[in-house]
Amino acid sequence: MSASAASPAHTASATILPFAESVARVTRDARPLRLITCGSVDDGKSTLIGRLLWDTKAVKEDQAATLARDSGSQNDLGLPDFALLLDGLQAEREQGITIDVAYRYFSTDKRSFIVADTPGHEQYTRNMATGASTADLAVLLADARVGLLEQTRRHATIASLMGIRQFVLAVNKFDLVNYDREIFDRISHEFREFALSLGVRQITAIPMSALKGENVVSSASDTMPWYEGPTLIEALELATVRSTQTGGFRLPVQRVVRPGESFRGYQGTVAGGSIKPGDSVTILPSGMVANVSQIVTFDLVRNAAVAGDAVTLVLDRQVDVARGDVIVSVDAQPMTGTAFDAQLVALQQGGIEPGKRYWLKSGSRRQRVSVEPLSQLDLTSGQWRPHASALNMNAIGKVRLAFEETAVFDTYEQNRATGAFILIDPDTLNTVAGGMITGKRANLEGLKREGDRVVLSLPADLAEQLMASELFASRRDEAEIKRVTAAEAATLWRNAGSDI
Amino acid sequence: MPLSVQETEIKNPPVSRPPLDPHLKALENEAIHIFREVAAEFDNPVMLYSIGKDSSVLLHLARKAFYPGRVPFPLLHVDTTWKFKEMIEFRDRIADEYDLDLVVHTNKRGAEENITPFTHGSAFYTDVMKTEALKQALDAGGYDAAFGGARRDEEASRAKERIYSFRTPDHKWDPRNQRPELWNVYNGMIRKGESVRAFPLSNWTEVDIWRYIQAEDIPLVPLYYAATRPYVERDGMMILAEDLRLELLPGEEVQHGSIRFRTLGCFPLTGAIRSTASNLDEVIAELEIATVSERQGRVIDRDQSGSMEKKKREGYF
C-alpha cells in the first residue's frame, strides 16, 4: 500500500474535478480502425507506440507514475521509458523483450484505434499473422539511418499475404539524419516499388522522429518543411476500414434459438452482403431454399441487416438449419466442395504434417480435414518453392485441403470472414495454423495414380484420339484416360500451375 | 404460416432507442458474437457478475445476444461479504427483474476464519475471499467456460490476454503459452477439467463503457453517481463510512462530502473520488477530462508492480 502515496498529485483526494462543463461530444462516425505495427526494437517501435498513446492522452497520470517508479529514469526529453508502458508481462520486463501480441487503445476526436503490437524478432511470423488477421492497415517501421531491411520486406510480404491493403511506412529517427529530404525520397521510393510488387497500392510514407514526437501526432513543419504529407495520426484517421458489404449475403449460423413453440430463429453475425425481409436464401451445405420473414434484434424488428451485424433471422418455412450451416443469398453463393486450395501460416512447434487429420474451424463450422503441403514461401526471395513435407513453425505454405464432408468457403480475397480458417491439432487441441482459402479444387485430378495405373484427365477430343491409338490399346493395364470438358481440363491444369 | 416474434410471449420486451453510433455498434456486435459462440461451443458456461459497471454492460449484451430467448447460463457472484450494501440490493433487484439464474458464492472457510481486509491485509484477503472463492465456485458448478467483463485497456497484463483465455484444471493462466487467436475464429476445444475464460469486452475502453451505458440506458448501482456521503480518509483513499464494520483508527474522523466511485469492489479497498457528477452526462464529461486511470482507486493493483499478472496466473479474473 505504500505505493499509493506516490505524490500528492496522484492521491484520490487530489482528483478534484471542476464543475463539469459540457465537453464537446466526441462523435465516432466510424468503427475503430485496427492496425498492426511491424518493426523491431531497433527501429523504435515501442517509442512510436508509446508516443501515440502519450500524445493522444491515452496514458493516465497514475500509470505514468508507476512507469516512472519502475524505470527510475527518464529519457532526455523528460518522458518515461515507453517500452515499460507496453511490455506488460513480468517475464518481458525481466528479459527486456516483447513476447507476444498486445493490444493498445487510443483515440482522437475523429476516430478510435486498436493497435496490435507484435514483436519484431524471432517468431515474428506467427505473431505478425495473428495481429495482421484483424488489421485494416499495417504501419511498417524503418530506421532512416539504415533504410529498408530484409525484415521490412518480410513484414510487408506477410502483411499483404494476410490481406492488408493499406501500408504506412514510418521512416523513423529522422532527427539523426539531419532531416535530409533525399534520404526520405530514396527510402520511400524503394518501398513504394516493393509494396506495388505485392499488390498493395495504398501507400503512405512519413518521415518522423517518434522520440521527439515529430510527424507522429504533431506536425514537424519547422524541422521538415519539405514534407507536405500527413502526420501518422492524420494518415490513420484517413484510412479506410475493411467492409464486406458488397458481394453475396453470408450468415454463418452460430446457434438456433427456440424460446417457445412458435419461434425459431437463427443467430449469427452477417459475414458479407446484406439482407432484408422477403429475400430468398439458400442454406448450405444442404442447398434448401427459403425466404427471410424477419430480422430480429433486441432493438426491435429490423428492416435490413448488413455485414458486421449480429442478428437473428427467421425464415418463412420449416427447414433444417443447424449450427455450422451458412445462410447465403440465392444468387451469389460461395463455393462448396470437399477439396480446396489455401495458404497457411504454421503457428506451433511441430508444424503442419502432411496427411494428418486436423480440425478446421471457419465461421461457426468445425470439421475434419487433411492437409497436403505443396509449396513454401521463401521470405528472403519472395519466391514459392515446391515443398511437400511438413511445414515448420513460422512457415508460410500453399496447401491442398481435403474434407470428409462438404465445406463452404469464399476465397479470402473476396471475403475475409468466410475465407479464413484455423487448424486445431486433435492431439493437443491447440491452434496450429491460420489459413486463407485461395480457391476450390476440382474433385478430379489432372494426373494421379490409382493402384498400379496412372489416370490422366484430358479434354474429350484429345482423350478420344489417344485412346484410339494402338500404343495406348497395348498398355491398358498401365494407364487410363478420363474424358472431361475443355473447361474442366483448363481448371485442372490451372490448379497444377498454382501449386508452385 | 410465417413464424413471427410477436406471437411469442417475451419477458421484458425491448424499447426503441436511437441507433448506436458505428463505433459502439461494432463493439456491441463483436461482444454478441463472442457470447453466442461460447454459449454454442461449451457445455456449461457461467457469467461472472461483479455488479459493477462493466458487469452491467456485460449482462445487457448477454440479454441482447440471446433475445428473444433467455440468457442460457447462470450468473455467478463471488460475495466476499465486504461489498457495498447498495451493490447487493442492486444485484438482487436486477436478477429478479430480468429473470436471471443467480448463483452467489462465499468462501465458507474464509468467512469462518473471519478473514477481513482490515485484519489480514488486502493481498491475503483478496487471495482467500476472491481468488480462492472464485475457484471453489467454478469447481462446484463444473463450469467449462466463464464470461468476464475484463478489458484489455485496464491493465498491462490484460493487454495480452486472449478473448478465449485458456485455463488449466487448477485455473492457472500461462501468459507465455497462450493459443494464437486469429480473425474472429475462436478455438473452444478443451479437455475435461480445463476451462476457458471468455472476455466479450476485451476491446472496449472505459469511455466506451460509459458511452454505451448512456446510449442504452443501462441501470447502475447509484454509487457511481455523486452524492453527499460519509467517508474517512485512509492511506490516501476515501473509504465509504456507512458500514458498521469500519472501525475508525486514531486520528480518523468521518467526514461528509460529494463523492462517487469509478469502480466498485469491496468497500474497504475501494477509494472514492471527489465529484459532483450526479448523472451520466456529468460522469462522462468528467471522465473525458480525467487524468487518472480508473484502477487507481483499487488497493489490490498497487501491492506491487505486476501484481495483477500474478493474481491472474493464480486464477483471479
PDB file of C-alpha atoms in Angstrom, chain A residues 263 276-277 292-305 311-314, chain B residues 3-7 10 13-17 67-68:
ATOM      1  CA  PHE A 263     -40.481 -19.109 -32.733  1.00  0.00           C
ATOM      2  CA  LYS A 276     -33.929  -7.733 -45.873  1.00  0.00           C
ATOM      3  CA  PRO A 277     -37.232  -9.452 -45.147  1.00  0.00           C
ATOM      4  CA  VAL A 292     -36.384 -14.365 -44.794  1.00  0.00           C
ATOM      5  CA  SER A 293     -39.520 -13.379 -42.915  1.00  0.00           C
ATOM      6  CA  GLN A 294     -37.994 -11.329 -40.079  1.00  0.00           C
ATOM      7  CA  ILE A 295     -34.729  -9.882 -38.866  1.00  0.00           C
ATOM      8  CA  VAL A 296     -34.938  -9.849 -35.087  1.00  0.00           C
ATOM      9  CA  THR A 297     -32.710  -7.944 -32.697  1.00  0.00           C
ATOM     10  CA  PHE A 298     -33.210  -6.729 -29.140  1.00  0.00           C
ATOM     11  CA  ASP A 299     -33.762  -3.256 -30.562  1.00  0.00           C
ATOM     12  CA  LEU A 300     -36.978  -4.018 -32.373  1.00  0.00           C
ATOM     13  CA  VAL A 301     -37.506  -5.913 -35.575  1.00  0.00           C
ATOM     14  CA  ARG A 302     -35.309  -4.513 -38.324  1.00  0.00           C
ATOM     15  CA  ASN A 303     -35.895  -3.954 -41.985  1.00  0.00           C
ATOM     16  CA  ALA A 304     -32.338  -4.760 -43.067  1.00  0.00           C
ATOM     17  CA  ALA A 305     -29.051  -6.169 -41.802  1.00  0.00           C
ATOM     18  CA  VAL A 311     -28.777 -10.669 -35.776  1.00  0.00           C
ATOM     19  CA  THR A 312     -31.410 -13.385 -35.516  1.00  0.00           C
ATOM     20  CA  LEU A 313     -33.020 -14.461 -38.787  1.00  0.00           C
ATOM     21  CA  VAL A 314     -36.466 -16.007 -39.025  1.00  0.00           C
TER      22      VAL A 314
ATOM     23  CA  LEU B   3     -43.409 -17.650 -37.735  1.00  0.00           C
ATOM     24  CA  SER B   4     -43.321 -14.320 -36.035  1.00  0.00           C
ATOM     25  CA  VAL B   5     -41.684 -12.877 -32.982  1.00  0.00           C
ATOM     26  CA  GLN B   6     -44.857 -11.116 -31.929  1.00  0.00           C
ATOM     27  CA  GLU B   7     -46.575 -14.417 -31.346  1.00  0.00           C
ATOM     28  CA  ILE B  10     -41.387 -12.357 -24.318  1.00  0.00           C
ATOM     29  CA  PRO B  13     -39.773  -6.557 -24.331  1.00  0.00           C
ATOM     30  CA  PRO B  14     -37.246  -4.155 -25.822  1.00  0.00           C
ATOM     31  CA  VAL B  15     -37.781  -0.470 -26.178  1.00  0.00           C
ATOM     32  CA  SER B  16     -36.984   1.754 -29.111  1.00  0.00           C
ATOM     33  CA  ARG B  17     -33.808   3.821 -28.923  1.00  0.00           C
ATOM     34  CA  TYR B  67     -33.005 -12.349 -27.288  1.00  0.00           C
ATOM     35  CA  PRO B  68     -35.798 -13.397 -27.737  1.00  0.00           C
TER      36      PRO B  68
END
